[in-house]
């Protein structure tokens, strides 16, 4: 099937899903298994793909110093764009003041009982006690750590390592081929996921009723994501990666629609890698930069966490000055790094931000009802941010010498 046709079918799948979910509401739940099938297939491939793509990507850089150079640039790039996203969120929330005048008693509902992971826990989660358990639980940070180590050491054992590298590259090619096959099912999978998400929320009218309860808050998050995704990242792409944002965005459409429908950067990773390589992003950059991005680079999540924390403060009438907002800036950035690339992970790590500035945890109850939708929007920006990062890092001198 021609690639363009597939992209068109995936987009049609999403639109038709929204239409059916809107009008048929909960009845669409009977199609949910088709969405689960698609999601399972992506999750099935993501663990081996991370391991082999990272090992192949790192080892094909050939020299551990090059790995270090690209690694640092990747981290600095990801950290900077996340910081820009948080600043956009903070500026908007200070201008739009979505929480002022919100009646806390009428909207506050249940709070998540989940205990948040602290910063020490995030650091600890890099090194797994048992790598197989980490694989079984699809925990990305330890997998990345182990693959970095393995790929890095592979470059230091000379000729002997070459054979193994070839095998890893071949397995990586096979996995990418399987991703191609999974994508043929994407139009149906995306249809079912979108129809089910809207259907479950009770259809179009119920959805609007939910969103409008915290309408200004949702507007602030969505405006921030739009500014970051449609202005900042395209400018970076244009000036630093010397690419046309429109063409690159179009090439990434499959990944973007998949991220919206799955609300998981990790599950979308196989598609993101496939799209980036097809668009001529350096293979090593795609293999190395994208798995790291899917795990630690969450511009959308960071922006949302900052806006949500400020919204909660405004609703409770708690004044947060400059210093507190700097704390929000730092903790939202960190919390987004710690958030896993799975649905609504940001909601949990947001407790780090709330605790850092002493905001009431139960404030989360106010934004719970719309989170499933905002999660999809921020995941899309997370994935777009990763893809732009891969294009920028692709131009590093280490990758082109
Ligand atoms: N769902 C997001 C992702 O996978 C994480 C989050 O913000 O909840 O990128």
Coordinates of C-alpha atoms and ligand atoms in Angstrom, one line a residue:
X1 CA 0.0 0.0 0.0
X2 CA 1.3 3.5 -0.9
X3 CA 2.6 5.3 2.2
X4 CA 0.5 8.4 1.5
X5 CA -2.7 6.4 1.2
X6 CA -2.0 4.8 4.6
X7 CA -1.5 8.2 6.2
X8 CA -4.8 9.4 4.7
X9 CA -6.6 6.2 5.9
X10 CA -5.2 6.7 9.4
X11 CA -6.4 10.3 9.5
X12 CA -9.8 9.2 8.2
X13 CA -9.9 6.5 10.9
X14 CA -9.4 9.1 13.5
X15 CA -12.0 11.5 12.2
X16 CA -14.6 8.7 11.6
X17 CA -13.8 7.4 15.2
X18 CA -14.5 10.9 16.6
X19 CA -17.7 11.1 14.6
X20 CA -19.0 7.7 15.7
X21 CA -17.9 8.2 19.4
X22 CA -19.6 11.6 19.3
X23 CA -23.0 10.3 18.0
X24 CA -23.1 6.7 19.2
X25 CA -21.6 7.3 22.7
X26 CA -21.0 4.3 24.9
X27 CA -22.3 1.9 22.2
X28 CA -18.8 2.3 20.6
X29 CA -17.3 0.4 23.4
X30 CA -18.0 -2.9 21.6
X31 CA -15.2 -1.8 19.1
X32 CA -12.7 -1.2 21.9
X33 CA -11.0 -4.6 21.4
X34 CA -9.8 -3.5 18.0
X35 CA -8.1 -0.5 19.6
X36 CA -6.6 -2.8 22.3
X37 CA -5.3 -5.1 19.6
X38 CA -3.4 -2.2 17.9
X39 CA -2.1 -0.9 21.3
X40 CA -1.0 -4.4 22.3
X41 CA 0.9 -4.8 19.0
X42 CA 2.7 -1.5 19.6
X43 CA 3.6 -2.4 23.1
X44 CA 4.7 -5.9 22.1
X45 CA 7.3 -4.4 19.8
X46 CA 8.5 -1.5 21.9
X47 CA 10.8 -3.3 24.4
X48 CA 12.8 -5.2 21.8
X49 CA 12.8 -2.1 19.6
X50 CA 14.3 0.1 22.3
X51 CA 17.0 -2.4 23.1
X52 CA 18.1 -3.1 19.6
X53 CA 17.6 0.3 18.1
X54 CA 19.6 1.9 20.9
X55 CA 22.4 -0.7 20.9
X56 CA 22.6 -0.4 17.1
X57 CA 22.4 3.4 17.1
X58 CA 25.1 3.8 19.8
X59 CA 27.4 1.2 18.5
X60 CA 27.2 2.4 15.0
X61 CA 28.5 5.8 16.2
X62 CA 31.6 3.8 16.5
X63 CA 33.4 5.7 19.2
X64 CA 32.4 6.2 22.8
X65 CA 33.5 9.9 22.7
X66 CA 31.1 10.5 19.8
X67 CA 28.3 8.8 21.8
X68 CA 29.2 11.2 24.7
X69 CA 29.1 14.2 22.4
X70 CA 25.7 13.3 20.8
X71 CA 24.4 12.3 24.3
X72 CA 25.1 15.7 25.8
X73 CA 23.7 17.6 22.9
X74 CA 20.6 15.5 23.1
X75 CA 20.1 16.1 26.8
X76 CA 20.8 19.9 26.5
X77 CA 18.4 20.2 23.6
X78 CA 15.6 18.2 25.3
X79 CA 16.1 20.1 28.5
X80 CA 16.0 23.5 26.8
X81 CA 12.9 22.8 24.8
X82 CA 11.1 21.5 27.9
X83 CA 12.1 24.6 29.8
X84 CA 10.7 26.8 26.9
X85 CA 7.5 24.9 27.1
X86 CA 7.1 25.4 30.9
X87 CA 7.8 29.1 30.5
X88 CA 5.1 29.4 27.8
X89 CA 2.7 27.6 30.2
X90 CA 3.6 29.9 33.1
X91 CA 3.3 33.1 31.1
X92 CA -0.1 32.0 29.7
X93 CA -1.5 30.9 33.1
X94 CA -0.5 34.3 34.6
X95 CA -2.2 36.2 31.8
X96 CA -5.3 34.0 31.4
X97 CA -5.8 33.3 35.2
X98 CA -8.0 30.3 34.5
X99 CA -8.4 29.5 38.2
X100 CA -9.5 32.8 39.5
X101 CA -13.2 32.7 40.5
X102 CA -13.5 28.9 40.2
X103 CA -15.7 27.5 43.0
X104 CA -13.4 24.8 44.5
X105 CA -16.2 23.1 46.5
X106 CA -18.3 22.5 43.5
X107 CA -15.7 21.0 41.3
X108 CA -13.4 19.2 43.7
X109 CA -13.9 15.5 43.5
X110 CA -11.9 12.5 44.4
X111 CA -8.2 12.7 44.5
X112 CA -5.8 10.1 43.1
X113 CA -4.7 7.8 45.9
X114 CA -1.4 7.0 44.1
X115 CA 1.7 8.0 46.0
X116 CA 4.1 10.1 44.0
X117 CA 7.6 9.1 43.3
X118 CA 10.2 11.6 44.7
X119 CA 13.3 12.8 42.9
X120 CA 15.4 10.1 44.6
X121 CA 13.0 7.5 43.3
X122 CA 13.4 8.8 39.7
X123 CA 17.2 8.6 40.0
X124 CA 17.0 5.1 41.5
X125 CA 14.7 3.9 38.7
X126 CA 17.6 4.3 36.2
X127 CA 19.4 1.2 37.4
X128 CA 17.2 -1.8 37.6
X129 CA 17.6 -4.6 40.1
X130 CA 16.5 -7.0 37.5
X131 CA 16.6 -6.1 33.8
X132 CA 14.2 -8.8 32.8
X133 CA 11.6 -7.5 35.3
X134 CA 12.1 -4.0 33.8
X135 CA 11.5 -5.5 30.4
X136 CA 8.4 -7.3 31.6
X137 CA 7.1 -4.1 33.1
X138 CA 8.1 -2.0 30.1
X139 CA 10.0 0.4 32.3
X140 CA 11.9 2.6 29.8
X141 CA 14.5 4.3 31.9
X142 CA 16.3 1.1 33.0
X143 CA 16.1 -0.3 29.5
X144 CA 17.7 2.8 28.1
X145 CA 20.4 2.7 30.8
X146 CA 21.2 -0.9 30.1
X147 CA 21.1 -0.4 26.3
X148 CA 23.4 2.6 26.6
X149 CA 25.8 0.6 28.6
X150 CA 25.7 -2.4 26.4
X151 CA 26.0 -0.3 23.1
X152 CA 28.8 1.8 24.6
X153 CA 30.9 -1.1 25.8
X154 CA 30.3 -2.8 22.4
X155 CA 32.2 0.0 20.7
X156 CA 35.2 -0.6 22.9
X157 CA 35.9 -4.3 22.1
X158 CA 37.1 -3.7 18.6
X159 CA 36.7 -6.2 15.8
X160 CA 35.0 -8.8 18.0
X161 CA 32.1 -6.4 18.5
X162 CA 31.4 -5.9 14.8
X163 CA 29.6 -9.2 14.3
X164 CA 27.3 -8.6 17.2
X165 CA 26.6 -5.1 15.9
X166 CA 25.6 -6.5 12.5
X167 CA 23.3 -8.9 14.2
X168 CA 21.7 -6.1 16.3
X169 CA 21.3 -4.0 13.2
X170 CA 19.6 -6.9 11.4
X171 CA 17.2 -7.5 14.2
X172 CA 16.5 -3.8 14.3
X173 CA 15.6 -3.9 10.6
X174 CA 13.3 -6.8 11.2
X175 CA 11.6 -5.0 14.0
X176 CA 11.1 -1.9 11.9
X177 CA 9.5 -4.2 9.2
X178 CA 7.1 -5.5 11.8
X179 CA 6.2 -1.9 12.7
X180 CA 5.3 -1.4 9.0
X181 CA 3.0 -4.4 9.2
X182 CA 1.4 -3.2 12.4
X183 CA 0.8 0.2 10.7
X184 CA -1.4 -1.4 8.1
X185 CA -3.8 -2.1 11.0
X186 CA -3.5 1.5 12.3
X187 CA -6.6 3.0 10.5
X188 CA -8.9 0.5 12.3
X189 CA -7.0 0.7 15.5
X190 CA -7.1 4.5 15.6
X191 CA -10.8 4.5 14.7
X192 CA -11.6 2.1 17.6
X193 CA -9.4 4.0 20.1
X194 CA -10.8 7.4 19.3
X195 CA -14.4 6.2 19.1
X196 CA -14.1 4.4 22.4
X197 CA -12.5 7.4 24.2
X198 CA -15.2 9.7 23.1
X199 CA -17.9 7.1 23.5
X200 CA -16.8 6.3 27.1
X201 CA -17.0 9.9 28.1
X202 CA -20.7 9.7 27.1
X203 CA -20.6 11.1 23.6
X204 CA -20.2 14.7 22.3
X205 CA -22.5 16.6 24.6
X206 CA -21.2 15.0 27.8
X207 CA -17.7 15.7 26.6
X208 CA -18.4 19.4 26.1
X209 CA -20.1 19.5 29.5
X210 CA -17.0 18.1 31.1
X211 CA -14.6 20.3 29.3
X212 CA -16.5 23.5 29.9
X213 CA -16.6 22.9 33.7
X214 CA -12.9 23.7 33.6
X215 CA -13.1 25.4 30.3
X216 CA -10.6 28.3 30.9
X217 CA -8.1 25.8 32.3
X218 CA -8.4 23.5 29.3
X219 CA -8.1 26.5 27.0
X220 CA -4.9 27.6 28.7
X221 CA -3.3 24.2 28.4
X222 CA -4.4 23.8 24.8
X223 CA -3.3 27.3 23.8
X224 CA 0.1 26.7 25.4
X225 CA 0.5 23.4 23.6
X226 CA -0.5 25.0 20.3
X227 CA 2.0 27.8 20.8
X228 CA 4.8 25.3 21.5
X229 CA 3.8 22.8 18.9
X230 CA 2.8 25.1 16.1
X231 CA 5.2 28.1 16.6
X232 CA 8.2 27.3 18.8
X233 CA 9.0 23.7 17.6
X234 CA 8.5 24.6 13.9
X235 CA 10.9 27.6 14.3
X236 CA 13.5 25.3 15.9
X237 CA 13.0 22.8 13.1
X238 CA 13.4 25.5 10.5
X239 CA 16.4 27.3 11.9
X240 CA 18.3 24.5 13.6
X241 CA 17.4 21.4 11.5
X242 CA 17.0 23.4 8.3
X243 CA 13.8 21.5 7.4
X244 CA 10.4 22.6 6.2
X245 CA 8.1 22.2 9.2
X246 CA 5.1 21.5 7.0
X247 CA 6.8 18.7 5.1
X248 CA 8.3 17.2 8.3
X249 CA 5.0 17.5 10.1
X250 CA 3.2 15.8 7.3
X251 CA 5.8 12.9 7.4
X252 CA 5.2 12.6 11.1
X253 CA 1.4 12.5 10.8
X254 CA 1.1 8.7 11.4
X255 CA 3.1 9.2 14.7
X256 CA 1.1 12.2 15.7
X257 CA -2.3 10.5 15.1
X258 CA -1.1 7.4 16.9
X259 CA 0.1 9.4 19.9
X260 CA -3.3 11.2 20.1
X261 CA -5.2 8.0 19.9
X262 CA -3.0 6.0 22.3
X263 CA -2.0 8.8 24.7
X264 CA 1.3 7.0 25.1
X265 CA 4.7 8.2 23.8
X266 CA 6.2 4.8 24.5
X267 CA 3.6 2.9 22.5
X268 CA 4.0 5.5 19.7
X269 CA 7.8 5.1 19.7
X270 CA 8.0 2.4 17.0
X271 CA 5.9 4.6 14.7
X272 CA 7.9 7.7 15.5
X273 CA 11.2 5.9 14.6
X274 CA 9.7 4.6 11.4
X275 CA 8.4 8.0 10.3
X276 CA 11.7 9.8 11.2
X277 CA 13.8 7.3 9.2
X278 CA 11.5 7.6 6.3
X279 CA 12.0 11.4 6.3
X280 CA 15.7 11.0 6.1
X281 CA 16.7 11.6 9.7
X282 CA 20.1 10.1 10.3
X283 CA 19.6 6.4 11.3
X284 CA 21.8 6.6 14.3
X285 CA 20.0 9.7 15.5
X286 CA 16.6 8.2 15.1
X287 CA 17.7 5.0 16.9
X288 CA 19.5 6.8 19.7
X289 CA 17.6 10.1 20.2
X290 CA 14.0 9.0 19.9
X291 CA 13.9 6.3 22.6
X292 CA 15.5 8.8 25.0
X293 CA 13.0 11.4 23.9
X294 CA 10.0 9.2 24.4
X295 CA 11.1 8.6 27.9
X296 CA 12.5 11.9 29.2
X297 CA 11.5 14.6 26.8
X298 CA 7.9 15.6 27.5
X299 CA 7.4 19.2 26.6
X300 CA 3.6 18.9 26.6
X301 CA 3.5 17.2 30.0
X302 CA 5.8 19.8 31.6
X303 CA 3.7 22.7 30.2
X304 CA 0.5 21.1 31.4
X305 CA 2.0 20.4 34.9
X306 CA 3.0 24.0 35.4
X307 CA -0.4 25.3 34.2
X308 CA -2.3 22.8 36.3
X309 CA -0.4 23.6 39.5
X310 CA -1.0 27.3 39.0
X311 CA -4.6 26.7 38.2
X312 CA -5.0 24.8 41.4
X313 CA -3.3 27.6 43.4
X314 CA -5.5 30.2 41.8
X315 CA -8.7 28.2 42.5
X316 CA -7.7 27.9 46.1
X317 CA -6.9 31.6 46.3
X318 CA -3.2 30.8 47.1
X319 CA -0.9 33.5 45.9
X320 CA 2.3 32.1 44.3
X321 CA 5.0 34.7 43.8
X322 CA 8.1 34.7 41.5
X323 CA 10.2 32.3 43.7
X324 CA 7.4 29.8 43.9
X325 CA 6.9 29.9 40.2
X326 CA 10.6 29.2 39.8
X327 CA 10.1 26.2 42.0
X328 CA 7.2 25.2 39.8
X329 CA 9.4 25.7 36.7
X330 CA 12.1 23.4 38.1
X331 CA 9.8 20.7 39.5
X332 CA 7.5 20.6 36.4
X333 CA 10.6 20.1 34.2
X334 CA 11.8 17.3 36.5
X335 CA 8.4 15.7 37.0
X336 CA 8.0 15.5 33.2
X337 CA 11.3 13.8 32.9
X338 CA 10.2 11.3 35.6
X339 CA 6.8 10.7 34.0
X340 CA 6.6 7.4 32.0
X341 CA 5.4 7.6 28.4
X342 CA 2.1 6.0 29.3
X343 CA -1.5 7.4 29.6
X344 CA -1.9 10.0 32.4
X345 CA 1.5 9.4 33.9
X346 CA 1.8 13.2 34.2
X347 CA -1.1 13.4 36.5
X348 CA 0.7 11.3 39.0
X349 CA 4.1 13.0 38.8
X350 CA 2.3 16.3 39.2
X351 CA 2.1 15.6 42.9
X352 CA 5.9 16.4 43.0
X353 CA 5.1 19.9 41.8
X354 CA 2.1 20.4 44.1
X355 CA 4.1 19.2 47.1
X356 CA 7.1 21.3 46.3
X357 CA 5.1 24.5 46.6
X358 CA 2.7 23.2 49.3
X359 CA -0.5 23.1 47.2
X360 CA -3.3 20.7 48.3
X361 CA -3.0 17.3 46.6
X362 CA -6.8 17.0 46.4
X363 CA -6.7 20.0 43.9
X364 CA -6.0 17.3 41.3
X365 CA -9.7 16.3 41.7
X366 CA -10.6 19.5 39.8
X367 CA -8.8 18.6 36.6
X368 CA -9.3 14.8 36.7
X369 CA -12.4 14.8 34.5
X370 CA -10.7 16.4 31.5
X371 CA -7.4 14.8 31.9
X372 CA -8.0 12.0 29.6
X373 CA -8.5 14.5 26.8
X374 CA -5.7 16.9 27.7
X375 CA -3.4 13.8 28.0
X376 CA -3.9 13.0 24.4
X377 CA -3.1 16.6 23.4
X378 CA 0.0 16.8 25.5
X379 CA 1.2 13.4 24.3
X380 CA 1.0 14.5 20.7
X381 CA 3.2 17.5 21.5
X382 CA 5.6 15.2 23.5
X383 CA 6.0 13.1 20.4
X384 CA 6.3 16.1 18.0
X385 CA 9.0 17.4 20.3
X386 CA 10.9 14.2 20.2
X387 CA 10.7 14.1 16.4
X388 CA 11.9 17.7 16.1
X389 CA 14.8 16.8 18.5
X390 CA 15.8 13.8 16.3
X391 CA 15.9 16.1 13.2
X392 CA 18.0 18.7 15.0
X393 CA 20.5 16.2 16.5
X394 CA 20.7 14.5 13.1
X395 CA 22.8 17.5 12.0
X396 CA 25.4 17.1 14.7
X397 CA 28.9 16.9 13.4
X398 CA 29.5 13.6 15.2
X399 CA 26.8 12.0 13.1
X400 CA 28.0 13.4 9.8
X401 CA 31.7 12.9 10.0
Ligands
LIG1 N1 0.7 10.3 28.3 C1 1.9 11.1 28.3 C2 2.9 10.5 27.3 O1 2.9 9.3 27.1 C3 2.5 11.3 29.6 C4 1.6 12.2 30.4 O2 1.7 13.4 30.4 O3 0.7 11.7 31.1 O4 3.7 11.1 26.8

